[in-house]
């Protein structure tokens, strides 16, 4: 099995359920407050490990209780956290409002902003050609770009999840083998509304494959050999979609690391995220491999 190397964010998620978005100046009673481990990078690393992958992550957290919680969460599923630094800045934080299962997120970057080139060198020091490198956009863009370039030069298979949407991220496309955007991120990368049209632009710019996540509509896989719709997997009522895309990314990378093709990997990823959305939170909602295998549809 290939090893998975991941650069990304670690956030403490402060989540509250609300009946609707309050107006300016309005105070609204919410419910079910949660403090849990999150961050797109950490969620993906957690999902990779919980689903059976061999994962090493680079990032940074503060010397605070949130940082302890995030490291404990990753270590509980076996993520190698030796390249996650403890720094003076506060741990990254996400304020999440969940309304009818959908989330709205505001981030404070904190320690995620201080990851540097030396962290990438340390992360990739034992990487081998053909291993997998995964990253997103919650660390400063120059370091994400540097990491993708370095991983590509070392012959790793690079997976780029361009989330959250960021103007200027298109420069990273040239160093990405597989791009995993949602529809909004695809539009920002390509200027196109059409999924197929947008994917083709990314393939022309050098990507080997694109998988667009479409929420309750599943996902769309696009390679030079053709397009394919990957259906969603519904296993129960959707209560919280926070981190569903990260669970999808984790499931996908684990199957690719095991040598499966993109279609098999995307179908497995759909099942994993279909389970995750039936419970609250990001990392705490990710299923373990045994659970996914028992839920085979
Ligand atoms: O993708 C979900 C994640 O986005 C949350 O865990 C939150 O921390 C934000 O980074």
XYZ file of C-alpha atoms and ligand atoms in Angstrom:
307
model
C 0.000 0.000 0.000
C 1.218 3.508 -0.855
C 1.745 6.000 1.932
C -0.352 9.206 2.136
C 1.400 12.517 2.930
C -0.831 15.444 3.797
C -0.302 19.160 4.304
C -3.266 20.945 5.812
C -5.134 22.864 8.454
C -6.163 21.874 11.967
C -9.112 23.773 13.461
C -11.136 23.536 16.597
C -14.767 23.485 15.395
C -17.250 25.413 17.570
C -20.603 24.264 16.231
C -24.117 25.423 17.073
C -27.436 24.417 15.588
C -29.775 27.305 14.613
C -33.327 27.501 13.237
C -32.315 30.225 10.719
C -29.527 32.802 10.110
C -30.020 35.796 12.444
C -30.447 39.281 10.965
C -27.937 42.069 11.683
C -28.392 43.074 15.352
C -30.552 40.030 16.169
C -29.784 37.546 18.963
C -31.097 34.074 18.307
C -31.323 31.017 20.552
C -29.485 28.033 19.070
C -28.854 24.599 20.550
C -26.592 21.545 20.709
C -23.253 23.383 21.049
C -20.249 21.162 20.243
C -16.462 21.642 20.537
C -14.797 19.115 18.230
C -11.711 18.419 16.141
C -11.872 19.804 12.607
C -9.968 21.615 9.872
C -10.041 20.385 6.305
C -6.493 19.016 6.476
C -6.918 17.259 9.815
C -10.331 15.903 8.811
C -8.835 14.392 5.674
C -5.859 12.935 7.551
C -8.227 11.500 10.174
C -10.486 10.018 7.481
C -7.530 8.458 5.627
C -6.313 6.765 8.820
C -9.759 5.716 10.113
C -10.489 4.171 6.727
C -7.294 2.113 6.689
C -4.572 4.374 5.234
C -0.971 4.965 6.372
C -0.906 8.764 6.857
C 1.622 11.423 7.860
C 0.471 15.031 8.251
C 2.266 18.398 8.370
C 0.641 21.451 9.971
C 0.673 23.577 13.099
C -1.396 24.042 16.248
C -1.088 26.360 19.243
C 0.196 25.424 22.692
C -3.414 25.489 23.924
C -6.149 23.005 24.854
C -7.575 23.072 21.308
C -4.162 22.001 19.993
C -4.089 19.089 22.482
C -7.548 18.003 21.370
C -6.587 18.046 17.685
C -3.383 16.050 18.184
C -5.196 13.502 20.380
C -7.895 13.032 17.776
C -5.399 12.336 14.968
C -3.251 10.070 17.143
C -6.326 8.072 18.212
C -6.627 6.712 14.655
C -2.871 6.362 14.046
C -1.977 9.478 12.016
C 1.775 10.208 12.194
C 1.742 13.698 13.784
C 5.540 14.102 14.048
C 5.418 16.963 11.490
C 2.673 18.930 13.259
C 4.386 21.758 15.155
C 3.228 23.444 18.388
C 3.604 27.203 17.873
C 2.928 30.452 19.759
C -0.141 31.403 17.664
C -3.585 30.193 18.763
C -4.909 27.007 17.223
C -7.060 27.635 14.120
C -10.753 27.955 14.930
C -13.943 27.480 12.916
C -17.286 28.936 13.996
C -19.907 26.690 12.409
C -23.661 27.309 12.254
C -25.740 24.314 11.190
C -29.210 25.035 9.795
C -31.292 22.088 8.491
C -28.169 19.936 8.153
C -26.242 22.505 6.046
C -23.338 24.472 7.467
C -21.983 28.010 7.294
C -18.367 28.393 8.464
C -16.186 31.341 9.522
C -12.488 30.599 10.046
C -9.732 32.136 12.104
C -6.491 30.873 10.529
C -4.286 31.095 13.647
C -1.440 28.571 13.696
C -2.345 27.302 10.214
C -0.748 30.482 8.879
C 2.795 29.703 10.020
C 3.486 26.466 8.154
C 6.677 26.885 6.086
C 9.005 25.224 3.578
C 10.937 23.374 6.292
C 7.682 21.645 7.298
C 7.250 20.369 3.741
C 10.836 19.065 3.633
C 10.298 17.228 6.921
C 6.949 15.825 5.766
C 8.271 14.480 2.471
C 11.654 13.266 3.789
C 10.580 9.600 3.600
C 8.197 9.904 0.620
C 8.720 7.568 -2.328
C 7.773 7.866 -5.969
C 4.140 6.819 -6.421
C 3.100 7.731 -2.877
C 0.155 10.110 -2.524
C 0.307 13.783 -1.525
C -2.886 15.619 -0.500
C -3.514 19.272 0.282
C -6.254 21.963 0.440
C -6.395 25.760 0.810
C -6.619 26.518 4.537
C -2.867 27.187 4.785
C -1.320 30.223 3.012
C -1.459 29.677 -0.758
C 2.323 30.114 -1.411
C 3.108 27.156 0.872
C 0.349 25.006 -0.634
C 1.775 25.748 -4.084
C 5.327 25.014 -2.944
C 4.220 21.719 -1.412
C 2.389 20.604 -4.563
C 5.434 21.493 -6.733
C 7.827 19.668 -4.406
C 5.644 16.565 -4.164
C 5.204 16.474 -7.946
C 8.972 16.814 -8.505
C 9.513 13.850 -6.168
C 7.127 11.763 -8.298
C 4.217 11.601 -5.843
C 0.624 11.440 -7.108
C -0.707 14.868 -6.093
C -4.315 15.369 -4.947
C -5.503 18.987 -4.690
C -8.766 19.829 -2.924
C -9.127 23.573 -3.755
C -11.213 24.331 -0.655
C -12.190 26.800 0.592
C -12.638 28.567 -2.754
C -9.711 30.956 -3.319
C -9.167 33.425 -6.157
C -5.738 32.690 -7.636
C -5.709 28.959 -6.903
C -5.566 28.103 -10.621
C -1.758 28.338 -10.488
C -1.794 25.083 -8.494
C -3.547 23.138 -11.265
C -0.300 22.548 -13.185
C 1.085 20.564 -10.228
C -2.057 18.551 -9.450
C -2.683 15.051 -10.788
C -6.162 14.754 -9.312
C -8.295 17.822 -8.530
C -11.226 17.488 -6.158
C -13.365 20.684 -6.232
C -17.034 21.305 -5.515
C -19.019 23.204 -8.164
C -18.258 26.642 -6.761
C -14.521 25.904 -6.553
C -14.556 24.482 -10.101
C -16.133 27.696 -11.378
C -13.525 29.790 -9.606
C -10.700 27.673 -11.087
C -12.046 27.675 -14.649
C -14.641 30.442 -15.021
C -17.152 27.847 -16.285
C -20.573 26.989 -14.834
C -20.828 23.661 -16.664
C -19.254 20.768 -14.765
C -18.109 18.852 -17.845
C -16.751 22.013 -19.484
C -14.878 23.022 -16.322
C -13.376 19.554 -15.912
C -12.146 19.540 -19.500
C -10.335 22.825 -18.934
C -8.524 21.346 -15.913
C -7.566 18.262 -17.947
C -6.188 20.518 -20.695
C -4.112 22.349 -18.070
C -2.453 19.087 -17.046
C -4.639 17.311 -14.466
C -4.956 13.548 -15.024
C -8.398 13.435 -13.426
C -11.027 15.673 -11.836
C -13.733 14.596 -9.400
C -16.355 17.258 -8.723
C -18.352 16.735 -5.528
C -22.015 17.649 -6.018
C -23.522 17.285 -2.518
C -26.729 15.259 -2.538
C -26.243 14.595 -6.272
C -23.071 12.532 -5.702
C -19.975 13.320 -7.738
C -18.707 13.518 -11.309
C -15.506 11.793 -12.401
C -13.745 13.117 -15.471
C -10.579 11.793 -17.169
C -9.199 11.869 -20.723
C -10.991 8.511 -21.242
C -14.437 9.961 -20.488
C -16.889 11.154 -17.859
C -18.856 9.237 -15.287
C -21.506 10.209 -12.733
C -20.883 8.594 -9.336
C -24.196 8.326 -7.465
C -24.581 9.440 -3.839
C -25.081 6.752 -1.209
C -27.929 7.475 1.199
C -27.722 5.508 4.418
C -30.030 7.633 6.600
C -31.236 11.123 7.433
C -28.721 13.909 6.724
C -28.080 15.755 10.011
C -24.790 17.595 9.368
C -22.747 17.904 6.176
C -19.694 19.439 7.928
C -16.589 17.590 6.745
C -18.497 15.367 4.282
C -16.161 16.448 1.474
C -13.154 15.695 3.686
C -14.436 12.186 4.414
C -14.953 11.726 0.660
C -11.354 12.832 0.037
C -10.053 10.452 2.730
C -11.955 7.456 1.374
C -10.832 8.243 -2.149
C -7.132 8.525 -1.224
C -7.151 5.309 0.818
C -8.553 3.272 -2.078
C -6.074 4.897 -4.504
C -3.269 4.057 -2.055
C -4.465 0.449 -2.105
C -4.121 0.450 -5.901
C -7.810 0.716 -6.868
C -8.877 2.716 -9.927
C -10.599 6.109 -9.735
C -14.136 4.794 -10.215
C -13.896 2.152 -7.471
C -12.224 4.697 -5.203
C -14.900 7.350 -5.832
C -17.736 4.862 -5.143
C -16.104 3.881 -1.833
C -15.635 7.585 -1.009
C -19.351 8.206 -1.672
C -20.326 5.500 0.772
C -17.966 6.898 3.450
C -19.353 10.430 3.134
C -22.920 9.067 2.962
C -22.366 7.594 6.425
C -20.609 10.703 7.795
C -23.517 13.059 7.026
C -25.879 11.015 9.210
C -24.115 12.274 12.352
C -22.900 15.566 13.761
C -19.356 17.004 13.638
C -16.401 16.496 11.303
C -13.829 13.956 12.580
C -16.259 12.404 15.091
C -18.617 11.634 12.191
C -16.069 9.745 10.066
C -16.787 6.008 9.942
C -14.081 3.407 10.589
C -13.242 0.954 7.786
C -15.114 -1.964 9.428
C -18.297 0.095 9.607
C -18.064 1.063 5.939
C -17.520 -2.553 4.927
C -20.571 -3.655 6.931
C -22.653 -0.948 5.220
C -21.758 -2.088 1.667
C -24.673 -1.066 -0.583
O -14.527 20.901 5.764
C -15.023 21.110 7.052
C -14.050 21.907 7.855
O -13.962 23.198 7.327
C -14.454 22.100 9.307
O -14.015 21.047 10.125
C -13.865 23.450 9.637
O -12.806 23.391 10.542
C -13.434 24.060 8.312
O -12.090 24.026 8.161
